CSV table of C-alpha atoms in Angstrom, one decimal:
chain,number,residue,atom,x,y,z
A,231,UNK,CA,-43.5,5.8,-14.4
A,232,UNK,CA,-44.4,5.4,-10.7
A,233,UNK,CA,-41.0,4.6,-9.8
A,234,UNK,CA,-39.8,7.6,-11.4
A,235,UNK,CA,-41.9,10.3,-9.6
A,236,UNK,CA,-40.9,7.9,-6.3
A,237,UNK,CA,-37.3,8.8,-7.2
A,238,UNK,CA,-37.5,12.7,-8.2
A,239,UNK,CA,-39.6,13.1,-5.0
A,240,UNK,CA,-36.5,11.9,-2.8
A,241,UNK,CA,-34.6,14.1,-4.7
A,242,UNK,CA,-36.5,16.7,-3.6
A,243,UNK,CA,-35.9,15.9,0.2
A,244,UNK,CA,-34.8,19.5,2.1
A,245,UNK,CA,-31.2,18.4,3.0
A,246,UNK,CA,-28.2,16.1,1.3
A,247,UNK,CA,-28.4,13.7,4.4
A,248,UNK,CA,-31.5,12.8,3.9
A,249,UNK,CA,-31.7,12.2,0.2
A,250,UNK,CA,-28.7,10.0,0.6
A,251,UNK,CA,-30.1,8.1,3.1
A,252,UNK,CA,-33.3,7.7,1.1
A,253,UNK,CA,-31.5,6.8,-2.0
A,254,UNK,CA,-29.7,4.2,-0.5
A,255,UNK,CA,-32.6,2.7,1.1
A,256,UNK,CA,-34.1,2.8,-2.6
A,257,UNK,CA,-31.6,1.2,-4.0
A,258,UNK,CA,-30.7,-1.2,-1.2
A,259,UNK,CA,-31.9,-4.6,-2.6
A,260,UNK,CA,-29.7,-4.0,-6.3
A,261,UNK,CA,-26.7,-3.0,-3.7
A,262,UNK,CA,-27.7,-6.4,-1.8
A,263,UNK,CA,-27.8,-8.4,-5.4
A,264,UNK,CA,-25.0,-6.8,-6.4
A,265,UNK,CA,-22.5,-7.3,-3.4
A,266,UNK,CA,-23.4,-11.1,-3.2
A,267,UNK,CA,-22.4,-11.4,-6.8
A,268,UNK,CA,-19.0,-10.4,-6.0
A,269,UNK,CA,-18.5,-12.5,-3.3
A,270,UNK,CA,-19.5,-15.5,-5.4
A,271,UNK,CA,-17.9,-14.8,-8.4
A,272,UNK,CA,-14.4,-14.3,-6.1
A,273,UNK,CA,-15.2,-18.0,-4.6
A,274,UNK,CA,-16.1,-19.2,-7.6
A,275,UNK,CA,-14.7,-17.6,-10.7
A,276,UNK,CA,-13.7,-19.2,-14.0
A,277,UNK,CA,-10.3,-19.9,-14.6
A,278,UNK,CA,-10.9,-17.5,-17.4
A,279,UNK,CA,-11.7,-15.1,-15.4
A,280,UNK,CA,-8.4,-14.9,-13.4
A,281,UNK,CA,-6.3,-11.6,-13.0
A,282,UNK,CA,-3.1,-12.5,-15.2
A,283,UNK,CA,-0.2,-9.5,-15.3
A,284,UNK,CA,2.9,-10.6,-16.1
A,285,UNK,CA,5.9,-8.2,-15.2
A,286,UNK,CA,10.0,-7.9,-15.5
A,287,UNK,CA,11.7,-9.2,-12.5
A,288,UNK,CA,15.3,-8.7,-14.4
A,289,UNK,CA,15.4,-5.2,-12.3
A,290,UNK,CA,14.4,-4.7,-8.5
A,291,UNK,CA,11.2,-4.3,-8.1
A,292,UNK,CA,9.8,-1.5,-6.0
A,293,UNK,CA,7.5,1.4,-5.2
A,294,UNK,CA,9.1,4.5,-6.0
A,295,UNK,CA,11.1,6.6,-3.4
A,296,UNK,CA,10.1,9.9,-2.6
A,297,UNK,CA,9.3,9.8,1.2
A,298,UNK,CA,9.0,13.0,3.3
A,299,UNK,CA,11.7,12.7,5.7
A,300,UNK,CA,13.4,14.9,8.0
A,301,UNK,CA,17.0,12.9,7.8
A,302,UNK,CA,19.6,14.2,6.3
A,303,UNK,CA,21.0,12.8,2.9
A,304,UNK,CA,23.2,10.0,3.0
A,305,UNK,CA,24.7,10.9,-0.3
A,306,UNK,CA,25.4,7.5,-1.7
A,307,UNK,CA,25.8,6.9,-5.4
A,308,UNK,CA,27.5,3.7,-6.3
A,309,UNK,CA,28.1,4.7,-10.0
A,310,UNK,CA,30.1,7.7,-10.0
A,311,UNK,CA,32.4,7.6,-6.7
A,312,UNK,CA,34.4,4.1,-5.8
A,313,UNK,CA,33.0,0.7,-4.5
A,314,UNK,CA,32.7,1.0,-1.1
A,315,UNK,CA,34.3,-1.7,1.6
A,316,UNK,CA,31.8,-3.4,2.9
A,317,UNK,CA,32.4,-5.5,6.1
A,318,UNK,CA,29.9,-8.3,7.1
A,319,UNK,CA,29.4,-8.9,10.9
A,320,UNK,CA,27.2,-10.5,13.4
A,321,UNK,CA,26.2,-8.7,16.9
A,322,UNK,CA,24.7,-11.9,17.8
A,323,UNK,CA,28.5,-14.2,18.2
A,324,UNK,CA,28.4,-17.0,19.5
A,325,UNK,CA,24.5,-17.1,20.4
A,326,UNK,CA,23.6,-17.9,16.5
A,327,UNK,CA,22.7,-21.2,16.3
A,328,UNK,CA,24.3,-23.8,13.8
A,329,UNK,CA,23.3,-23.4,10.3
A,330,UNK,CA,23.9,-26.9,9.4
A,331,UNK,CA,21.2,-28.0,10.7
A,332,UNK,CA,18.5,-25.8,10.3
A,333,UNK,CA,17.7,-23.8,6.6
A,334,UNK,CA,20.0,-24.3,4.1
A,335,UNK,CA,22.5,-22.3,2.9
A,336,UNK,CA,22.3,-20.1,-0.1
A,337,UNK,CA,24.5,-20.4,-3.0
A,338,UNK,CA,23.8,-17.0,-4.9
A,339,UNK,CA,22.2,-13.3,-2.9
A,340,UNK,CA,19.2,-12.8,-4.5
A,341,UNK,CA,19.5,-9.4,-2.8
A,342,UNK,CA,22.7,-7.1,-4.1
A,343,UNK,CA,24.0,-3.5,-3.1
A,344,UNK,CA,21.9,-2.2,-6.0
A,345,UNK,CA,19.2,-3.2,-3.9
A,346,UNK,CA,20.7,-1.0,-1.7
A,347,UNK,CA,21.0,1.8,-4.0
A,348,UNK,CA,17.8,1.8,-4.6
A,349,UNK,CA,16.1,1.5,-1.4
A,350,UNK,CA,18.4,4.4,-1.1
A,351,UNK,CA,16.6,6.7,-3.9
A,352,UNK,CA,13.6,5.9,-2.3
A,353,UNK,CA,14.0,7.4,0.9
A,354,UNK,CA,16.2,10.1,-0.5
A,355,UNK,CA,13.1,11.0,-2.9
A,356,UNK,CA,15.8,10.9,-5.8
A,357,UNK,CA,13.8,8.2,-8.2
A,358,UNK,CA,12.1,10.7,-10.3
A,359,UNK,CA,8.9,8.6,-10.3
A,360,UNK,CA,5.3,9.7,-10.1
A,361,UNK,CA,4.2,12.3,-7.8
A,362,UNK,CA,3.4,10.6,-4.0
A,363,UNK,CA,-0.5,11.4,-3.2
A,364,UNK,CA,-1.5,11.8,0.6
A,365,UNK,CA,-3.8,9.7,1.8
A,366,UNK,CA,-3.8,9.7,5.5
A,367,UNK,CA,-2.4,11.5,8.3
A,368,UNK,CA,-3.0,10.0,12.5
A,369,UNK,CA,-1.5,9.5,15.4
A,370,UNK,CA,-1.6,8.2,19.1
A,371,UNK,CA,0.0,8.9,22.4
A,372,UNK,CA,2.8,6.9,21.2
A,373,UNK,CA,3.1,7.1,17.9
A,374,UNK,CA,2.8,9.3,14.9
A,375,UNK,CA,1.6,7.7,11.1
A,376,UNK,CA,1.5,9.1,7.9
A,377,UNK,CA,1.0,7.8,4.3
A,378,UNK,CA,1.2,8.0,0.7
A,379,UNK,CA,0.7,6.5,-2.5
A,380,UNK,CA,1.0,6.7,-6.3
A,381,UNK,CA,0.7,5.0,-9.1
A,382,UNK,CA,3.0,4.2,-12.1
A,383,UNK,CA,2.2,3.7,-15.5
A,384,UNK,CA,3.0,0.0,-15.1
A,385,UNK,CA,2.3,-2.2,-12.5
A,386,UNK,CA,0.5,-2.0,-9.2
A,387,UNK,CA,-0.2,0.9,-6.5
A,388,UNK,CA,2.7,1.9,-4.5
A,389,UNK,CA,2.9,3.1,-1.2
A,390,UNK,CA,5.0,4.9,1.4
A,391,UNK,CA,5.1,5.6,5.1
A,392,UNK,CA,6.3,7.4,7.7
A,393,UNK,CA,5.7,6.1,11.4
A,394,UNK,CA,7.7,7.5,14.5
A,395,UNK,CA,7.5,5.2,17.4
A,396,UNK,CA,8.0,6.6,20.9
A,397,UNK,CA,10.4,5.3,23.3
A,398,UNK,CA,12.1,2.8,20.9
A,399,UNK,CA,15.6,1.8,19.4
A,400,UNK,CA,16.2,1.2,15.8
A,401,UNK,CA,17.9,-2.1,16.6
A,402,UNK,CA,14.3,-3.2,18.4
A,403,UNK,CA,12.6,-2.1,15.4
A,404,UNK,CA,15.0,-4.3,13.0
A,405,UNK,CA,14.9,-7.0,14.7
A,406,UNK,CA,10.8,-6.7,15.7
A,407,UNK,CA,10.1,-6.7,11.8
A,408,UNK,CA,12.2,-9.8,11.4
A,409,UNK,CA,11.2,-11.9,14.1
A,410,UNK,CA,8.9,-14.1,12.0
A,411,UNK,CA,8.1,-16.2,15.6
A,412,UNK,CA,6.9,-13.5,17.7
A,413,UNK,CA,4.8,-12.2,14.7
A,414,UNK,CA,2.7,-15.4,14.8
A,415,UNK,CA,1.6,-14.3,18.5
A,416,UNK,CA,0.2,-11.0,16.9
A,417,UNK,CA,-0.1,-11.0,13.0
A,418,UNK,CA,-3.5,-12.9,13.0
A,419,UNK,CA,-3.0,-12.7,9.0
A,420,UNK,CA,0.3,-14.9,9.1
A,421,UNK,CA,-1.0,-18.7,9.2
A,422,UNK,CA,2.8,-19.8,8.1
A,423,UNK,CA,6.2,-18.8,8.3
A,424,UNK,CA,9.5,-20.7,7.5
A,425,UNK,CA,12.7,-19.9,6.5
A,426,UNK,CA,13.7,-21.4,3.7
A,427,UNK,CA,17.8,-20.7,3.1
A,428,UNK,CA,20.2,-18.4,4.9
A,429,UNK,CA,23.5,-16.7,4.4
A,430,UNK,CA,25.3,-16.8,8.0
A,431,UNK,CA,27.5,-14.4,6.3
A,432,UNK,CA,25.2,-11.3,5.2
A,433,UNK,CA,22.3,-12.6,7.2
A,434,UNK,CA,20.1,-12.4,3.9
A,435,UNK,CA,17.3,-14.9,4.4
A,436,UNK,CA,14.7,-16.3,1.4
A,437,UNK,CA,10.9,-17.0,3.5
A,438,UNK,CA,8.1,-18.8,3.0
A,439,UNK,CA,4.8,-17.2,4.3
A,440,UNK,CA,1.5,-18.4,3.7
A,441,UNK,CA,-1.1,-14.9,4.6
A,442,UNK,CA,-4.9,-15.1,5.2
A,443,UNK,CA,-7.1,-13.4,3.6
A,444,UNK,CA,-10.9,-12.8,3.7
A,445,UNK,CA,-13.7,-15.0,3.1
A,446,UNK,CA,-13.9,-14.7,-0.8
A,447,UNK,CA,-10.0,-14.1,-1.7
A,448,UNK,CA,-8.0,-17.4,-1.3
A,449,UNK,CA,-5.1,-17.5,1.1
A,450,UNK,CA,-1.8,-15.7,-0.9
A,451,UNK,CA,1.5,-17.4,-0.6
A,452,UNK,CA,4.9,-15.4,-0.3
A,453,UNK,CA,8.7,-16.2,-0.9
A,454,UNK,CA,10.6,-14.0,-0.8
A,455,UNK,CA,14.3,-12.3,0.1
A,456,UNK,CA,15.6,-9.9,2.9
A,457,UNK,CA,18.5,-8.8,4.1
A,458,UNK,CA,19.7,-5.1,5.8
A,459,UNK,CA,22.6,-2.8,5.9
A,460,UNK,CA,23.5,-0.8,8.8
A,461,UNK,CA,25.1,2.8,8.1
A,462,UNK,CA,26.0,4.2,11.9
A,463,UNK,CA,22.8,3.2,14.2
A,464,UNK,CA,20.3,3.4,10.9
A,465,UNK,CA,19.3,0.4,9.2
A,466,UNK,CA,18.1,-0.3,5.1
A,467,UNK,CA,16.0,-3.5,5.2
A,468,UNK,CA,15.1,-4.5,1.7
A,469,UNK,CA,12.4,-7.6,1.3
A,470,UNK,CA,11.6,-8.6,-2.3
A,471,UNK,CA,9.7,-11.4,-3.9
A,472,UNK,CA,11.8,-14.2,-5.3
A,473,UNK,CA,11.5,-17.2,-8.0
A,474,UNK,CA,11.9,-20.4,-5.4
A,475,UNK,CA,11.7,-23.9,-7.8
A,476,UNK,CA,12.0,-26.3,-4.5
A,477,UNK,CA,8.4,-25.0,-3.5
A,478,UNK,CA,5.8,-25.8,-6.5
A,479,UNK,CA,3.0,-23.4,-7.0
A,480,UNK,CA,-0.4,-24.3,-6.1
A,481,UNK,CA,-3.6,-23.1,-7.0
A,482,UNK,CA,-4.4,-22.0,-3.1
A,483,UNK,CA,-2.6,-20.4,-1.4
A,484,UNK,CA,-2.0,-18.0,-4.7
A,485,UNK,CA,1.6,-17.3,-4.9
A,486,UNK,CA,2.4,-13.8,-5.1
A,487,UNK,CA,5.0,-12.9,-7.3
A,488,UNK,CA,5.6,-9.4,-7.7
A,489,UNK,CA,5.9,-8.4,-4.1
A,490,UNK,CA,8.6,-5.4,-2.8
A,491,UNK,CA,8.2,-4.2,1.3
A,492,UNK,CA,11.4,-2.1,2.4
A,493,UNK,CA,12.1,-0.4,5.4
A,494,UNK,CA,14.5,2.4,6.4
A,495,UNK,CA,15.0,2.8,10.5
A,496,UNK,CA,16.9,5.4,12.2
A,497,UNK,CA,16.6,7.0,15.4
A,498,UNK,CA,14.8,10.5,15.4
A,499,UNK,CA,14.4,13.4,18.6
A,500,UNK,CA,11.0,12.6,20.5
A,501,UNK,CA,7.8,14.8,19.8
A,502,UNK,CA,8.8,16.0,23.7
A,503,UNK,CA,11.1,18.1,22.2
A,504,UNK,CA,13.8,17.3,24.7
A,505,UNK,CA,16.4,17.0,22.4
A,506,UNK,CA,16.8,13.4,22.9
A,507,UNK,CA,16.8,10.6,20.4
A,508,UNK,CA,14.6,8.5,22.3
A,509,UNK,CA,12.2,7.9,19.4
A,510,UNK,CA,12.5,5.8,16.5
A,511,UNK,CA,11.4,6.4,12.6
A,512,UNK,CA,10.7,4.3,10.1
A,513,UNK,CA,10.2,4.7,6.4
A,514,UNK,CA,8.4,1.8,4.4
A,515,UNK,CA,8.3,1.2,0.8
A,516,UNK,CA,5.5,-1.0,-0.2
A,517,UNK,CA,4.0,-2.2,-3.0
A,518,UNK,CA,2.5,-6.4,-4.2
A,519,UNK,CA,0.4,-7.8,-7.2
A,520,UNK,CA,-1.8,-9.8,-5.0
A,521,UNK,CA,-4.2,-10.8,-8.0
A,522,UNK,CA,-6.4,-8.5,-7.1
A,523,UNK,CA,-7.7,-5.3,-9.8
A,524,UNK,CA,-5.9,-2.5,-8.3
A,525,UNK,CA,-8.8,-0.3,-7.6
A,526,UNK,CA,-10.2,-3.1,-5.1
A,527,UNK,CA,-6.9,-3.4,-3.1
A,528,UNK,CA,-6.5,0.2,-3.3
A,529,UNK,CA,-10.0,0.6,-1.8
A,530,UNK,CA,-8.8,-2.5,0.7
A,531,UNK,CA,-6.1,-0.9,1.1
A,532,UNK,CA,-7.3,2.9,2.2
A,533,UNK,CA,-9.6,1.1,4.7
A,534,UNK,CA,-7.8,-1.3,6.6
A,535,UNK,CA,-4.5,0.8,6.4
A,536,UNK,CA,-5.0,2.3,10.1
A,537,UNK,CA,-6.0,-0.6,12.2
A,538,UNK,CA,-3.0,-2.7,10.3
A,539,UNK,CA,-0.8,0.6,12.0
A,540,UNK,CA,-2.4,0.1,15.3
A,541,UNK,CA,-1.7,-3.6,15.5
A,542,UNK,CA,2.0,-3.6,14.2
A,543,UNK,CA,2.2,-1.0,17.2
A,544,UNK,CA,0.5,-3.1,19.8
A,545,UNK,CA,3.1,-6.2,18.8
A,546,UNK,CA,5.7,-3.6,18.8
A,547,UNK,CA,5.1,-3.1,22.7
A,548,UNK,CA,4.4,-6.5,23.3
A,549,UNK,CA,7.5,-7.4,21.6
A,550,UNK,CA,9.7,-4.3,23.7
A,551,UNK,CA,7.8,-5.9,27.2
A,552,UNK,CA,9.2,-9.3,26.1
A,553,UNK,CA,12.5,-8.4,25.2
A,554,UNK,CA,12.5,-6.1,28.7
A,555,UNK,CA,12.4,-9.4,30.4
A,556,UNK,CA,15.4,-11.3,29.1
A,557,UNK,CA,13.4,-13.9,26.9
A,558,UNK,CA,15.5,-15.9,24.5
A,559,UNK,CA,15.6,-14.4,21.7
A,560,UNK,CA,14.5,-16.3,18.2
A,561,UNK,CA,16.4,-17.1,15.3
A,562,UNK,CA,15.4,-15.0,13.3
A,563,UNK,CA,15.9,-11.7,15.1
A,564,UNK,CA,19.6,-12.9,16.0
A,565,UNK,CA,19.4,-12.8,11.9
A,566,UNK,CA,18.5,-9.7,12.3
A,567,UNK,CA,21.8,-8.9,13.7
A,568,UNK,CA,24.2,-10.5,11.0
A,569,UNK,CA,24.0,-7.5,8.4
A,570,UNK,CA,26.2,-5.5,6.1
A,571,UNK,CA,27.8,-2.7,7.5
A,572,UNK,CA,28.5,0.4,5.6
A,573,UNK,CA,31.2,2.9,6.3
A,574,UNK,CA,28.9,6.5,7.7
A,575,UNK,CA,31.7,8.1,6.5
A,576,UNK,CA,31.8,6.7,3.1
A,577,UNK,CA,28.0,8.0,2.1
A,578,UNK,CA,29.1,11.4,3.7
A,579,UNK,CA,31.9,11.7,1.4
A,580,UNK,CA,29.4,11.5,-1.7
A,581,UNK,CA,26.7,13.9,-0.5
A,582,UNK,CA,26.1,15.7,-3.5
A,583,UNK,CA,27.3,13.3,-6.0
A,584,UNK,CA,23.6,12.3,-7.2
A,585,UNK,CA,21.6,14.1,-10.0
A,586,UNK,CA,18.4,11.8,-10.5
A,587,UNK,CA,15.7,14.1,-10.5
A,588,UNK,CA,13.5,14.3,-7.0
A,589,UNK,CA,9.9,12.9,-6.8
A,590,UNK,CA,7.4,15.5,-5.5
A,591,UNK,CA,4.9,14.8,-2.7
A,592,UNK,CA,1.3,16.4,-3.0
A,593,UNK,CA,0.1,19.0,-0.4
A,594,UNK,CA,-3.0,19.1,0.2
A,595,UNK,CA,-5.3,22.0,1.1
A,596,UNK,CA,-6.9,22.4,4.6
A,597,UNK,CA,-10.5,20.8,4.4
A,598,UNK,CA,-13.4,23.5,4.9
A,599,UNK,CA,-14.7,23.5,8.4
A,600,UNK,CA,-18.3,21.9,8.2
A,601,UNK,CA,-18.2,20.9,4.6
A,602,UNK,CA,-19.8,17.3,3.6
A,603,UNK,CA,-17.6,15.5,0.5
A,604,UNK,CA,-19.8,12.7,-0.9
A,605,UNK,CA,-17.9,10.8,-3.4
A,606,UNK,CA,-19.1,10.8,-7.2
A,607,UNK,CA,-17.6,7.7,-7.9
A,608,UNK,CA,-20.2,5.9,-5.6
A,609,UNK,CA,-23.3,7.9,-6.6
A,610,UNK,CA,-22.0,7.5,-10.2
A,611,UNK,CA,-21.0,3.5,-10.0
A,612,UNK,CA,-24.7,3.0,-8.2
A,613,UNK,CA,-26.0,4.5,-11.5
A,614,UNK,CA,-24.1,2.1,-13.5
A,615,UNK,CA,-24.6,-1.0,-11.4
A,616,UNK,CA,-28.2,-0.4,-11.4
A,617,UNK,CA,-28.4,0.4,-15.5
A,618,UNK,CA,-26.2,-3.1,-15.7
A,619,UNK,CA,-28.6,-5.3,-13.8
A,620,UNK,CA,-31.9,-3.8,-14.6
A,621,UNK,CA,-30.6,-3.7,-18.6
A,622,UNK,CA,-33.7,-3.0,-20.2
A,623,UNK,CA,-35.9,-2.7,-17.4
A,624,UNK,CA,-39.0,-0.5,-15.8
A,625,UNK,CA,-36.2,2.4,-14.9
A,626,UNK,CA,-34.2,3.3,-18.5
A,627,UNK,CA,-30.9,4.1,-18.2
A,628,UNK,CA,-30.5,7.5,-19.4
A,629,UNK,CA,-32.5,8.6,-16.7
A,630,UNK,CA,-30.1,7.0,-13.9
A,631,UNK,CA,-27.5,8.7,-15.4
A,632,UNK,CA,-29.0,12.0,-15.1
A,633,UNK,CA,-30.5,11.4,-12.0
A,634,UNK,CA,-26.4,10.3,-10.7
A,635,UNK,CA,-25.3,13.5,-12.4
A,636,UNK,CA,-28.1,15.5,-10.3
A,637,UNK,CA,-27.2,14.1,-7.5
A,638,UNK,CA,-23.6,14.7,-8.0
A,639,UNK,CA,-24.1,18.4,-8.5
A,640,UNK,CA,-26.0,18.1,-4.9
A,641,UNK,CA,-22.9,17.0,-3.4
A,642,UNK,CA,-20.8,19.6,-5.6
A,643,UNK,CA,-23.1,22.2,-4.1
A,644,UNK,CA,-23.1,20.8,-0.3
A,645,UNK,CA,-18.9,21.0,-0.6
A,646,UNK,CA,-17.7,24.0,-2.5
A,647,UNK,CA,-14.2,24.8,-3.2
A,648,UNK,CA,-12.4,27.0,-1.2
């Protein structure tokens, strides 16, 4: 029972700050125990032990559209107006290199106009999915970030983005995101990149990256598709995982299968109101089964979200300063500039066509000036990590959970609702 009084008595500290700090310090060596078994059991885990999902790939995979975005609607609806023409073209000429002797060339598109479509839903908000959720809101001198997610009844988290770039051009941005050799010089993540095939005619290319991650994940692998459309000066990249039987799975890297990233790029008036379109937005579309459970990556996810901003911006610039000084540019961003182009006045013509029902996005109210939010779920999942190791010990577990519920009324207390 000496423990017990020990732990009312911090409980009985004269502020939250300092019973949290005491709590954590009393609890420090199970936290200790208990974040050295995860790392182990990640290096070393039983192969019975490994994350298996299994999902449809017989339909485009992707994270559902709704994005909030100040565009207008491009209004195009493949299935009740008629097929549009679509012309393929290359800005790049005569500077592409030879294809016959670099990737092959691909037989079949892996990627078809109803990925198109439904990149299209996406950043129209016309999917119907799941409600987006705000997660985070920032910004720099030179750009502007904000994000979403939700979550389906099947499959992984999905996410969405809206990032304005200052003093940028959509066609930098589309062919910055495809440059797969200047991303080497700043995506310390990317250990390998190759392209595998390529379509000289549509520009669609499969890949082959190979990504680093932390110490107790193995490194995941990633083939997968890409190929863009350009309506006017805007620009629908769609990226999606593909089956590739000429590369054979290995244990490590893990192959991820289920993988979708998609961008949409268009050229947006700067936040100095000037009038001029001197800035550039892009939507993403994001979502991967990494082999992870989903409340990790979401919590990876949540964390490392910003800095991953902050360096895609600082290659960005890099990338414009190299560009600025007339440096050949790489294969894959002349790529970049074989696409599919759509008639502007074609997805005009249809505005108004479409009746899939919108996706909401979740406002959130103003947080209360001063107010301290301690998350349950980690005074709570302390309770139950603690109950879980000491099973039957000196401290029983009914009194953890009151003393988690206690505390959480503390917090409740410390953070009222407006």
């Amino acid at each position: 029972m000496v423990l017990v009084e020990e732990f009312l008595e911090i409980l009985e500290r004269p502020t939250i700050g300092a019973v949290f700090v005491e709590i954590m310090v009393f609890l420090g060596p199970v936290w200790i125990a208990f974040l050295v078994g995860i790392t182990v059991g990640w290096i070393w885990k039983p192969k019975w032990a490994a994350w298996n999902c299994k999902f449809d790939f017989s339909v485009p995979s992707s994270p559902s559209d709704s994005v909030p975005s100040t565009s207008k609607p491009l209004g195009f609806h493949s299935s009740e107006a008629p097929t549009p023409s679509f012309a393929s073209y290359a800005d790049a000429g005569s500077e592409i290199e030879q294809f016959d002797t670099g990737p092959s060339r691909l037989n079949t598109l892996p990627i078809s106009d109803e990925d198109l479509d439904h990149l299209w839903h996406l950043v129209e908000r016309k999917d119907g999915g799941p409600t987006w959720k705000h997660m985070m809101d920032h910004s720099t001198p030179n750009m502007s970030y904000q994000a979403w997610q939700r979550h389906p009844e099947t499959g992984p988290p999905q996410y969405c983005s809206r990032t304005v770039y200052e003093d940028a051009t959509p066609e930098l941005l589309r062919d910055f995101f495809w440059d797969d050799e200047f991303r080497v010089k700043w995506d310390d993540m990317l250990v390998h990149a190759e392209t595998i095939e390529e379509c000289p005619t549509t520009g669609m290319m499969v890949v082959h990256w190979v990504r680093k991650f932390p110490f107790f994940c193995s490194d995941r692998e990633y083939i997968f598709a890409r190929r863009i459309w350009e309506s006017g000066r805007s620009y629908y990249c769609v990226t999606k995982g593909v089956p590739c039987p000429t590369i054979p799975r290995k244990d490590k890297p893990r192959r991820v299968d289920l993988y979708y990233s998609s961008w949409f790029i268009q050229a947006v008036e700067s936040r100095e109101g000037n009038g001029q379109l001197t800035a550039c937005e892009v939507l993403l579309f994001h979502h991967e089964d990494m082999g992870i459970p989903w409340e990790i990556a979401k919590f990876g996810v949540r964390q490392g979200m910003w800095g991953t901003v902050r360096k895609i911006e600082r290659g960005l610039r890099s990338y414009q300063k190299s560009r600025a000084s007339n440096t050949k540019i790489s294969h894959c961003a002349l790529m970049a500039q074989v696409n599919t182009k759509i008639d502007p006045e074609y997805l005009k013509s249809t505005d108004g066509n479409e009746e899939s029902s919108g996706t909401d996005i979740e406002i959130l109210p103003a947080k209360r000036e001063g107010s301290i939010n301690i998350p349950k779920l980690l005074i709570i999942g302390g309770a139950l990590v603690v109950a879980c190791t000491l099973d039957q010990g000196i401290i029983p577990k009914t009194f953890l959970f009151n003393v988690a519920k206690r505390f959480g009324n503390i917090g409740k207390k410390a953070s009222p609702r407006p």
